[in-house]
Amino acid sequence: MTEAHPSDVLSGYLDAALSPQQAAEVAAHLAECESCRAVLGDLQSVRAVLRAVPRPSPHPALLPRMLARLAAGRQREAFLVRWGVTVAVMAAAAIAILFLPLAPRPSAAHNGTRYFRQHAEMTQTLPIPDVSLPSYLSTPLPYHPAVDEVREWR
Amino acid sequence: MADAHATVLDIPRAETTTETGRRAGDLAQFTELLTRHWDSAYRYAYHLAGNAPDAQDLVQQAAEEALRAYRRFDPNTHFDRWLLRIIHNSYIDKVRRERRRPMFSLDEIRTPLTDTDQTHDPEAAAEFRLSGPALRALMALPPEFRAPVILVDLEGFSYDGAAQVLHCPVGTVRSRLHRGRLALREWLRPHLDALRSGDG
């Protein structure tokens, strides 16, 4: 440390922002190096000048105006969200009202009997005694090794 | 260095379930935090921008952006550092957009102040004091060197706090702060000599 000038760490030394070991090394160098002591003195003066710079204050009306603007912005957003949802719901309802009559209707032959016909076809293809959903889901799949007899049976 | 800005959020987040309630709670908390750190935010904006009108625009723009992003703010961190980072980023964006920033010649910085600069208007006098040699030299620094100087020397942040604001390693803060101070030392040498001799 006494050989090379510790340039970057002088500010850290001034601000007590170095590790104890680094600070000790810089202190040892400063004890022997007059030019670094001069730089440190200059840095101290610069810091003193900067710390003495007057602290500007915002205009007293700036914060209340800002807060009012933020609150108004939030109200406007909430209003737009409410109206957006309302408009979306109304648009969906209008589309449904306009296009529902155009949707294809089930033929008279299938009307009311489709479910029972499908049920009958399914029980014929898959003769499971209980075709309710829980029972169906709990039945082993046909490709499962444990149900070969089921496959043969089918 | 003691950190003068150790103000972790101590306001509980609103526990409302509706979106409207959450937004209202957020606004109330944000308002309180913004009020608490308003002066510091304005000062940082002022020293970055270099004048009051730009500082007002900058701090207002940053406050609006901060409110929009408030749901992403971690309440276990420092609100002031978060807000100052938004101000900093807004300023850097603005500089990049405009591709220009107010520059002062070094000759102007070195020119000794004369009686003709004095004024009897209190507001103008305050402005005169604010635009003194130190501030003019500060404004002549590039933003990447000016920001750590403002944060550490003017606002009293620790290196760690400044690093959080600037979103960079502590070593970068230390290096840039040092180089910024060295540049200011050269530009302010006449004033520093006067200070040492007791005239300042």
mmCIF file of C-alpha atoms in Angstrom:
data_model
loop_
_atom_site.group_PDB
_atom_site.id
_atom_site.type_symbol
_atom_site.label_atom_id
_atom_site.label_comp_id
_atom_site.label_asym_id
_atom_site.label_seq_id
_atom_site.Cartn_x
_atom_site.Cartn_y
_atom_site.Cartn_z
ATOM 1 C CA MET A 1 0.000 0.000 0.000
ATOM 2 C CA THR A 2 2.872 2.338 0.710
ATOM 3 C CA GLU A 3 4.186 1.775 -2.821
ATOM 4 C CA ALA A 4 1.057 2.565 -4.868
ATOM 5 C CA HIS A 5 -1.164 5.554 -4.109
ATOM 6 C CA PRO A 6 -4.573 4.381 -2.892
ATOM 7 C CA SER A 7 -6.500 6.676 -5.212
ATOM 8 C CA ASP A 8 -10.038 5.306 -5.253
ATOM 9 C CA VAL A 9 -10.176 4.381 -1.611
ATOM 10 C CA LEU A 10 -9.270 7.837 -0.301
ATOM 11 C CA SER A 11 -12.874 8.957 -0.505
ATOM 12 C CA GLY A 12 -13.947 5.760 1.210
ATOM 13 C CA TYR A 13 -11.355 6.426 3.907
ATOM 14 C CA LEU A 14 -12.653 9.964 4.313
ATOM 15 C CA ASP A 15 -16.219 8.693 4.670
ATOM 16 C CA ALA A 16 -15.220 5.823 7.004
ATOM 17 C CA ALA A 17 -16.651 3.411 4.454
ATOM 18 C CA LEU A 18 -13.694 1.026 4.316
ATOM 19 C CA SER A 19 -13.143 -2.232 6.129
ATOM 20 C CA PRO A 20 -10.879 -1.936 9.205
ATOM 21 C CA GLN A 21 -8.062 -3.633 7.314
ATOM 22 C CA GLN A 22 -8.372 -1.325 4.293
ATOM 23 C CA ALA A 23 -8.577 1.711 6.558
ATOM 24 C CA ALA A 24 -5.428 0.637 8.398
ATOM 25 C CA GLU A 25 -3.582 0.192 5.105
ATOM 26 C CA VAL A 26 -4.651 3.623 3.871
ATOM 27 C CA ALA A 27 -3.705 5.201 7.194
ATOM 28 C CA ALA A 28 -0.262 3.595 6.993
ATOM 29 C CA HIS A 29 0.181 4.952 3.480
ATOM 30 C CA LEU A 30 -0.999 8.427 4.464
ATOM 31 C CA ALA A 31 1.543 8.547 7.271
ATOM 32 C CA GLU A 32 4.299 8.293 4.675
ATOM 33 C CA CYS A 33 2.818 9.982 1.578
ATOM 34 C CA GLU A 34 2.498 13.729 1.583
ATOM 35 C CA SER A 35 0.782 13.953 -1.816
ATOM 36 C CA CYS A 36 -1.998 11.582 -0.713
ATOM 37 C CA ARG A 37 -2.427 13.612 2.469
ATOM 38 C CA ALA A 38 -2.851 16.684 0.283
ATOM 39 C CA VAL A 39 -5.435 14.905 -1.888
ATOM 40 C CA LEU A 40 -7.277 13.783 1.229
ATOM 41 C CA GLY A 41 -7.299 17.367 2.497
ATOM 42 C CA ASP A 42 -8.716 18.555 -0.833
ATOM 43 C CA LEU A 43 -11.397 15.881 -0.786
ATOM 44 C CA GLN A 44 -12.306 16.920 2.727
ATOM 45 C CA SER A 45 -12.645 20.537 1.573
ATOM 46 C CA VAL A 46 -14.778 19.530 -1.410
ATOM 47 C CA ARG A 47 -17.037 17.514 0.865
ATOM 48 C CA ALA A 48 -17.322 20.446 3.264
ATOM 49 C CA VAL A 49 -18.281 22.790 0.420
ATOM 50 C CA LEU A 50 -20.891 20.359 -0.857
ATOM 51 C CA ARG A 51 -22.343 19.799 2.579
ATOM 52 C CA ALA A 52 -22.725 23.554 2.955
ATOM 53 C CA VAL A 53 -24.747 23.858 -0.249
ATOM 54 C CA PRO A 54 -28.193 25.277 0.610
ATOM 55 C CA ARG A 55 -30.936 22.679 0.545
ATOM 56 C CA PRO A 56 -33.632 23.745 -1.903
ATOM 57 C CA SER A 57 -37.192 23.340 -0.696
ATOM 58 C CA PRO A 58 -40.069 22.453 -2.983
ATOM 59 C CA HIS A 59 -42.812 25.007 -3.418
ATOM 60 C CA PRO A 60 -45.343 24.489 -0.586
ATOM 61 C CA ALA A 61 -48.172 24.016 -3.093
ATOM 62 C CA LEU A 62 -46.343 21.352 -5.074
ATOM 63 C CA LEU A 63 -47.068 18.381 -2.808
ATOM 64 C CA PRO A 64 -50.800 19.102 -2.255
ATOM 65 C CA ARG A 65 -51.193 19.615 -5.995
ATOM 66 C CA MET A 66 -49.351 16.388 -6.670
ATOM 67 C CA LEU A 67 -51.444 14.396 -4.191
ATOM 68 C CA ALA A 68 -54.668 15.818 -5.626
ATOM 69 C CA ARG A 69 -53.506 14.821 -9.085
ATOM 70 C CA LEU A 70 -52.686 11.294 -7.968
ATOM 71 C CA ALA A 71 -56.051 10.906 -6.233
ATOM 72 C CA ALA A 72 -57.876 12.237 -9.294
ATOM 73 C CA GLY A 73 -55.926 9.852 -11.479
ATOM 74 C CA ARG A 74 -56.930 6.912 -9.297
ATOM 75 C CA GLN A 75 -60.601 7.962 -9.406
ATOM 76 C CA ARG A 76 -60.424 8.289 -13.163
ATOM 77 C CA GLU A 77 -58.871 4.834 -13.457
ATOM 78 C CA ALA A 78 -61.549 3.315 -11.212
ATOM 79 C CA PHE A 79 -64.269 5.039 -13.244
ATOM 80 C CA LEU A 80 -62.798 3.752 -16.495
ATOM 81 C CA VAL A 81 -62.491 0.226 -15.113
ATOM 82 C CA ARG A 82 -66.120 0.250 -13.907
ATOM 83 C CA TRP A 83 -67.359 1.551 -17.238
ATOM 84 C CA GLY A 84 -65.122 -0.830 -19.128
ATOM 85 C CA VAL A 85 -66.621 -3.805 -17.310
ATOM 86 C CA THR A 86 -70.137 -2.466 -17.822
ATOM 87 C CA VAL A 87 -69.590 -1.873 -21.514
ATOM 88 C CA ALA A 88 -68.033 -5.328 -21.953
ATOM 89 C CA VAL A 89 -70.984 -7.030 -20.255
ATOM 90 C CA MET A 90 -73.477 -5.029 -22.306
ATOM 91 C CA ALA A 91 -71.615 -5.820 -25.514
ATOM 92 C CA ALA A 92 -71.602 -9.530 -24.692
ATOM 93 C CA ALA A 93 -75.320 -9.405 -23.959
ATOM 94 C CA ALA A 94 -76.024 -7.553 -27.195
ATOM 95 C CA ILE A 95 -74.030 -10.082 -29.202
ATOM 96 C CA ALA A 96 -75.885 -12.931 -27.530
ATOM 97 C CA ILE A 97 -79.254 -11.346 -28.243
ATOM 98 C CA LEU A 98 -78.351 -10.619 -31.855
ATOM 99 C CA PHE A 99 -76.737 -13.918 -32.790
ATOM 100 C CA LEU A 100 -78.489 -16.506 -30.610
ATOM 101 C CA PRO A 101 -81.446 -16.888 -33.026
ATOM 102 C CA LEU A 102 -78.955 -17.661 -35.825
ATOM 103 C CA ALA A 103 -77.321 -20.554 -33.962
ATOM 104 C CA PRO A 104 -78.139 -24.045 -35.393
ATOM 105 C CA ARG A 105 -80.862 -25.803 -33.497
ATOM 106 C CA PRO A 106 -80.913 -29.561 -32.836
ATOM 107 C CA SER A 107 -83.055 -31.503 -35.285
ATOM 108 C CA ALA A 108 -86.484 -32.630 -34.204
ATOM 109 C CA ALA A 109 -85.412 -36.287 -34.498
ATOM 110 C CA HIS A 110 -82.712 -35.850 -31.845
ATOM 111 C CA ASN A 111 -84.547 -33.380 -29.772
ATOM 112 C CA GLY A 112 -84.931 -34.644 -26.210
ATOM 113 C CA THR A 113 -83.742 -38.190 -26.961
ATOM 114 C CA ARG A 114 -80.083 -37.577 -27.834
ATOM 115 C CA TYR A 115 -78.819 -38.248 -24.331
ATOM 116 C CA PHE A 116 -80.674 -41.503 -23.999
ATOM 117 C CA ARG A 117 -79.567 -42.707 -27.443
ATOM 118 C CA GLN A 118 -75.940 -41.937 -26.637
ATOM 119 C CA HIS A 119 -76.295 -43.647 -23.284
ATOM 120 C CA ALA A 120 -77.685 -46.730 -24.914
ATOM 121 C CA GLU A 121 -74.877 -46.807 -27.513
ATOM 122 C CA MET A 122 -72.230 -46.384 -24.871
ATOM 123 C CA THR A 123 -73.517 -49.126 -22.605
ATOM 124 C CA GLN A 124 -73.675 -51.397 -25.630
ATOM 125 C CA THR A 125 -70.056 -50.655 -26.561
ATOM 126 C CA LEU A 126 -68.728 -50.641 -23.013
ATOM 127 C CA PRO A 127 -70.871 -52.968 -21.008
ATOM 128 C CA ILE A 128 -70.016 -51.658 -17.596
ATOM 129 C CA PRO A 129 -72.750 -52.363 -15.088
ATOM 130 C CA ASP A 130 -72.602 -48.918 -13.555
ATOM 131 C CA VAL A 131 -71.828 -46.146 -16.044
ATOM 132 C CA SER A 132 -72.123 -43.306 -13.562
ATOM 133 C CA LEU A 133 -69.168 -40.966 -13.675
ATOM 134 C CA PRO A 134 -67.443 -41.990 -10.400
ATOM 135 C CA SER A 135 -67.719 -45.634 -11.292
ATOM 136 C CA TYR A 136 -66.499 -45.006 -14.827
ATOM 137 C CA LEU A 137 -63.498 -43.050 -13.619
ATOM 138 C CA SER A 138 -62.570 -45.675 -11.025
ATOM 139 C CA THR A 139 -62.644 -48.475 -13.625
ATOM 140 C CA PRO A 140 -59.145 -49.533 -14.848
ATOM 141 C CA LEU A 141 -58.374 -48.432 -18.367
ATOM 142 C CA PRO A 142 -58.624 -51.126 -21.057
ATOM 143 C CA TYR A 143 -54.903 -50.998 -21.892
ATOM 144 C CA HIS A 144 -53.879 -51.565 -18.281
ATOM 145 C CA PRO A 145 -52.000 -54.906 -17.860
ATOM 146 C CA ALA A 146 -54.262 -55.853 -14.987
ATOM 147 C CA VAL A 147 -57.353 -55.810 -17.145
ATOM 148 C CA ASP A 148 -56.446 -58.120 -20.019
ATOM 149 C CA GLU A 149 -59.528 -60.151 -19.370
ATOM 150 C CA VAL A 150 -61.549 -56.985 -19.884
ATOM 151 C CA ARG A 151 -59.928 -56.447 -23.267
ATOM 152 C CA GLU A 152 -60.607 -60.028 -24.295
ATOM 153 C CA TRP A 153 -64.088 -59.771 -22.987
ATOM 154 C CA ARG A 154 -64.685 -56.719 -25.137
ATOM 155 C CA MET B 1 -21.194 6.427 7.842
ATOM 156 C CA ALA B 2 -24.530 6.504 9.541
ATOM 157 C CA ASP B 3 -27.363 6.293 7.086
ATOM 158 C CA ALA B 4 -29.744 9.166 7.585
ATOM 159 C CA HIS B 5 -32.337 7.483 5.411
ATOM 160 C CA ALA B 6 -33.025 4.247 7.256
ATOM 161 C CA THR B 7 -36.789 4.381 6.948
ATOM 162 C CA VAL B 8 -38.072 0.983 6.037
ATOM 163 C CA LEU B 9 -41.798 0.964 5.394
ATOM 164 C CA ASP B 10 -43.504 0.625 8.756
ATOM 165 C CA ILE B 11 -47.043 1.048 7.492
ATOM 166 C CA PRO B 12 -48.919 -2.240 7.082
ATOM 167 C CA ARG B 13 -50.392 -2.885 3.695
ATOM 168 C CA ALA B 14 -54.161 -2.654 3.545
ATOM 169 C CA GLU B 15 -55.817 -6.031 4.025
ATOM 170 C CA THR B 16 -58.872 -5.310 1.926
ATOM 171 C CA THR B 17 -60.123 -7.905 -0.491
ATOM 172 C CA THR B 18 -61.677 -5.868 -3.259
ATOM 173 C CA GLU B 19 -59.579 -4.285 -5.964
ATOM 174 C CA THR B 20 -61.101 -0.890 -5.248
ATOM 175 C CA GLY B 21 -60.288 -1.264 -1.560
ATOM 176 C CA ARG B 22 -56.746 -2.327 -2.286
ATOM 177 C CA ARG B 23 -56.206 0.612 -4.607
ATOM 178 C CA ALA B 24 -57.616 3.029 -2.038
ATOM 179 C CA GLY B 25 -55.381 1.514 0.657
ATOM 180 C CA ASP B 26 -52.366 1.700 -1.612
ATOM 181 C CA LEU B 27 -53.054 5.338 -2.356
ATOM 182 C CA ALA B 28 -53.344 6.181 1.347
ATOM 183 C CA GLN B 29 -50.062 4.422 2.181
ATOM 184 C CA PHE B 30 -48.316 5.845 -0.847
ATOM 185 C CA THR B 31 -49.498 9.336 0.049
ATOM 186 C CA GLU B 32 -48.072 9.028 3.547
ATOM 187 C CA LEU B 33 -44.726 7.713 2.334
ATOM 188 C CA LEU B 34 -44.482 10.264 -0.447
ATOM 189 C CA THR B 35 -45.240 13.085 1.997
ATOM 190 C CA ARG B 36 -42.558 11.799 4.351
ATOM 191 C CA HIS B 37 -39.878 11.732 1.648
ATOM 192 C CA TRP B 38 -41.109 14.564 -0.563
ATOM 193 C CA ASP B 39 -38.412 17.101 0.341
ATOM 194 C CA SER B 40 -35.602 14.627 -0.182
ATOM 195 C CA ALA B 41 -37.089 13.518 -3.498
ATOM 196 C CA TYR B 42 -37.431 17.121 -4.651
ATOM 197 C CA ARG B 43 -33.858 17.975 -3.645
ATOM 198 C CA TYR B 44 -32.495 15.003 -5.544
ATOM 199 C CA ALA B 45 -34.539 15.950 -8.591
ATOM 200 C CA TYR B 46 -33.384 19.560 -8.259
ATOM 201 C CA HIS B 47 -29.714 18.682 -8.108
ATOM 202 C CA LEU B 48 -30.054 16.295 -11.009
ATOM 203 C CA ALA B 49 -32.065 18.627 -13.213
ATOM 204 C CA GLY B 50 -30.303 21.817 -12.182
ATOM 205 C CA ASN B 51 -33.362 24.062 -11.978
ATOM 206 C CA ALA B 52 -36.698 24.246 -10.199
ATOM 207 C CA PRO B 53 -39.126 23.845 -13.139
ATOM 208 C CA ASP B 54 -37.398 20.724 -14.442
ATOM 209 C CA ALA B 55 -37.126 19.381 -10.900
ATOM 210 C CA GLN B 56 -40.882 19.841 -10.417
ATOM 211 C CA ASP B 57 -41.644 18.040 -13.657
ATOM 212 C CA LEU B 58 -39.226 15.279 -12.800
ATOM 213 C CA VAL B 59 -40.480 14.659 -9.283
ATOM 214 C CA GLN B 60 -44.132 14.745 -10.377
ATOM 215 C CA GLN B 61 -43.509 12.337 -13.216
ATOM 216 C CA ALA B 62 -41.601 10.030 -10.872
ATOM 217 C CA ALA B 63 -44.362 10.163 -8.239
ATOM 218 C CA GLU B 64 -46.976 9.154 -10.803
ATOM 219 C CA GLU B 65 -44.780 6.329 -12.039
ATOM 220 C CA ALA B 66 -44.093 5.220 -8.466
ATOM 221 C CA LEU B 67 -47.811 5.054 -7.680
ATOM 222 C CA ARG B 68 -48.429 2.959 -10.779
ATOM 223 C CA ALA B 69 -45.649 0.580 -9.722
ATOM 224 C CA TYR B 70 -46.449 0.680 -6.006
ATOM 225 C CA ARG B 71 -47.811 -2.893 -5.911
ATOM 226 C CA ARG B 72 -44.345 -4.083 -6.891
ATOM 227 C CA PHE B 73 -42.654 -2.152 -4.073
ATOM 228 C CA ASP B 74 -41.226 -4.465 -1.404
ATOM 229 C CA PRO B 75 -42.352 -3.081 1.982
ATOM 230 C CA ASN B 76 -39.236 -4.542 3.621
ATOM 231 C CA THR B 77 -37.034 -2.154 1.655
ATOM 232 C CA HIS B 78 -36.503 1.592 1.798
ATOM 233 C CA PHE B 79 -39.185 3.660 0.119
ATOM 234 C CA ASP B 80 -36.943 6.700 -0.274
ATOM 235 C CA ARG B 81 -34.266 4.713 -2.102
ATOM 236 C CA TRP B 82 -36.916 3.186 -4.341
ATOM 237 C CA LEU B 83 -38.437 6.567 -5.118
ATOM 238 C CA LEU B 84 -35.047 8.183 -5.758
ATOM 239 C CA ARG B 85 -34.172 5.348 -8.106
ATOM 240 C CA ILE B 86 -37.313 6.079 -10.106
ATOM 241 C CA ILE B 87 -36.382 9.763 -10.181
ATOM 242 C CA HIS B 88 -32.875 8.868 -11.301
ATOM 243 C CA ASN B 89 -34.105 6.559 -14.046
ATOM 244 C CA SER B 90 -36.619 9.165 -15.214
ATOM 245 C CA TYR B 91 -33.856 11.741 -15.403
ATOM 246 C CA ILE B 92 -31.521 9.443 -17.327
ATOM 247 C CA ASP B 93 -34.360 8.631 -19.745
ATOM 248 C CA LYS B 94 -35.031 12.330 -20.172
ATOM 249 C CA VAL B 95 -31.363 13.081 -20.850
ATOM 250 C CA ARG B 96 -31.219 10.298 -23.412
ATOM 251 C CA ARG B 97 -34.404 11.548 -25.048
ATOM 252 C CA GLU B 98 -33.319 15.103 -25.280
ATOM 253 C CA ARG B 99 -29.683 14.307 -26.043
ATOM 254 C CA ARG B 100 -28.700 17.420 -24.275
ATOM 255 C CA ARG B 101 -28.285 18.693 -20.765
ATOM 256 C CA PRO B 102 -27.445 22.100 -19.335
ATOM 257 C CA MET B 103 -23.723 22.604 -19.460
ATOM 258 C CA PHE B 104 -21.682 25.262 -17.787
ATOM 259 C CA SER B 105 -18.277 26.282 -18.934
ATOM 260 C CA LEU B 106 -15.453 25.776 -16.506
ATOM 261 C CA ASP B 107 -14.506 29.416 -16.990
ATOM 262 C CA GLU B 108 -17.895 30.378 -15.640
ATOM 263 C CA ILE B 109 -17.326 28.217 -12.589
ATOM 264 C CA ARG B 110 -13.932 29.779 -11.941
ATOM 265 C CA THR B 111 -15.172 33.337 -12.370
ATOM 266 C CA PRO B 112 -15.207 34.981 -8.939
ATOM 267 C CA LEU B 113 -18.566 36.299 -7.818
ATOM 268 C CA THR B 114 -18.980 40.050 -7.950
ATOM 269 C CA ASP B 115 -21.275 42.508 -6.256
ATOM 270 C CA THR B 116 -23.197 42.947 -9.481
ATOM 271 C CA ASP B 117 -24.453 39.403 -9.049
ATOM 272 C CA GLN B 118 -26.162 40.315 -5.809
ATOM 273 C CA THR B 119 -29.827 41.183 -5.752
ATOM 274 C CA HIS B 120 -32.307 42.449 -3.207
ATOM 275 C CA ASP B 121 -35.094 40.152 -4.363
ATOM 276 C CA PRO B 122 -35.253 37.380 -1.704
ATOM 277 C CA GLU B 123 -36.320 34.682 -4.166
ATOM 278 C CA ALA B 124 -33.707 35.689 -6.678
ATOM 279 C CA ALA B 125 -31.156 35.856 -3.887
ATOM 280 C CA ALA B 126 -32.035 32.310 -2.862
ATOM 281 C CA GLU B 127 -31.693 31.189 -6.452
ATOM 282 C CA PHE B 128 -28.398 33.002 -6.608
ATOM 283 C CA ARG B 129 -27.144 31.106 -3.610
ATOM 284 C CA LEU B 130 -28.335 27.801 -5.070
ATOM 285 C CA SER B 131 -26.612 28.441 -8.350
ATOM 286 C CA GLY B 132 -23.315 29.141 -6.654
ATOM 287 C CA PRO B 133 -19.999 27.813 -7.852
ATOM 288 C CA ALA B 134 -20.371 24.462 -6.144
ATOM 289 C CA LEU B 135 -23.712 23.764 -7.750
ATOM 290 C CA ARG B 136 -22.540 24.965 -11.128
ATOM 291 C CA ALA B 137 -19.521 22.704 -10.877
ATOM 292 C CA LEU B 138 -21.805 19.894 -9.796
ATOM 293 C CA MET B 139 -24.004 20.415 -12.838
ATOM 294 C CA ALA B 140 -20.952 20.237 -15.057
ATOM 295 C CA LEU B 141 -20.311 16.682 -13.890
ATOM 296 C CA PRO B 142 -21.712 13.898 -16.059
ATOM 297 C CA PRO B 143 -24.838 12.377 -14.440
ATOM 298 C CA GLU B 144 -23.114 9.117 -13.551
ATOM 299 C CA PHE B 145 -20.614 11.003 -11.395
ATOM 300 C CA ARG B 146 -23.009 13.680 -10.210
ATOM 301 C CA ALA B 147 -25.574 11.260 -8.799
ATOM 302 C CA PRO B 148 -23.308 9.608 -6.181
ATOM 303 C CA VAL B 149 -21.958 13.012 -5.147
ATOM 304 C CA ILE B 150 -25.515 14.305 -4.627
ATOM 305 C CA LEU B 151 -26.605 11.235 -2.728
ATOM 306 C CA VAL B 152 -23.595 10.911 -0.436
ATOM 307 C CA ASP B 153 -22.393 14.498 0.045
ATOM 308 C CA LEU B 154 -25.624 16.464 -0.245
ATOM 309 C CA GLU B 155 -28.245 13.984 0.927
ATOM 310 C CA GLY B 156 -26.158 12.048 3.458
ATOM 311 C CA PHE B 157 -26.743 8.554 2.079
ATOM 312 C CA SER B 158 -24.377 5.750 2.947
ATOM 313 C CA TYR B 159 -22.459 4.110 0.113
ATOM 314 C CA ASP B 160 -24.788 1.148 0.424
ATOM 315 C CA GLY B 161 -27.872 3.372 0.204
ATOM 316 C CA ALA B 162 -26.480 5.211 -2.802
ATOM 317 C CA ALA B 163 -25.726 1.885 -4.457
ATOM 318 C CA GLN B 164 -29.339 0.826 -3.965
ATOM 319 C CA VAL B 165 -30.621 4.061 -5.465
ATOM 320 C CA LEU B 166 -28.278 3.836 -8.428
ATOM 321 C CA HIS B 167 -28.715 0.077 -8.773
ATOM 322 C CA CYS B 168 -24.979 -0.559 -8.975
ATOM 323 C CA PRO B 169 -22.285 -2.153 -6.787
ATOM 324 C CA VAL B 170 -20.943 -0.266 -3.778
ATOM 325 C CA GLY B 171 -17.486 -0.275 -5.362
ATOM 326 C CA THR B 172 -18.879 1.613 -8.350
ATOM 327 C CA VAL B 173 -20.378 4.225 -6.049
ATOM 328 C CA ARG B 174 -17.076 4.630 -4.236
ATOM 329 C CA SER B 175 -15.130 4.944 -7.463
ATOM 330 C CA ARG B 176 -17.531 7.394 -9.120
ATOM 331 C CA LEU B 177 -17.874 9.460 -5.974
ATOM 332 C CA HIS B 178 -14.107 9.737 -5.738
ATOM 333 C CA ARG B 179 -13.709 10.724 -9.374
ATOM 334 C CA GLY B 180 -16.549 13.209 -9.065
ATOM 335 C CA ARG B 181 -14.949 14.799 -6.021
ATOM 336 C CA LEU B 182 -11.577 14.979 -7.790
ATOM 337 C CA ALA B 183 -13.172 16.769 -10.750
ATOM 338 C CA LEU B 184 -14.932 19.171 -8.405
ATOM 339 C CA ARG B 185 -11.629 19.786 -6.611
ATOM 340 C CA GLU B 186 -10.046 20.986 -9.839
ATOM 341 C CA TRP B 187 -12.964 23.189 -10.827
ATOM 342 C CA LEU B 188 -13.406 24.647 -7.350
ATOM 343 C CA ARG B 189 -9.740 25.070 -6.545
ATOM 344 C CA PRO B 190 -9.904 28.882 -6.212
ATOM 345 C CA HIS B 191 -12.849 28.601 -3.842
ATOM 346 C CA LEU B 192 -11.198 25.828 -1.863
ATOM 347 C CA ASP B 193 -8.045 27.889 -1.493
ATOM 348 C CA ALA B 194 -10.151 30.775 -0.277
ATOM 349 C CA LEU B 195 -11.909 28.438 2.139
ATOM 350 C CA ARG B 196 -8.612 27.200 3.535
ATOM 351 C CA SER B 197 -7.244 30.702 3.960
ATOM 352 C CA GLY B 198 -10.347 31.610 5.915
ATOM 353 C CA ASP B 199 -11.990 33.888 3.359
ATOM 354 C CA GLY B 200 -14.634 31.371 2.331
#
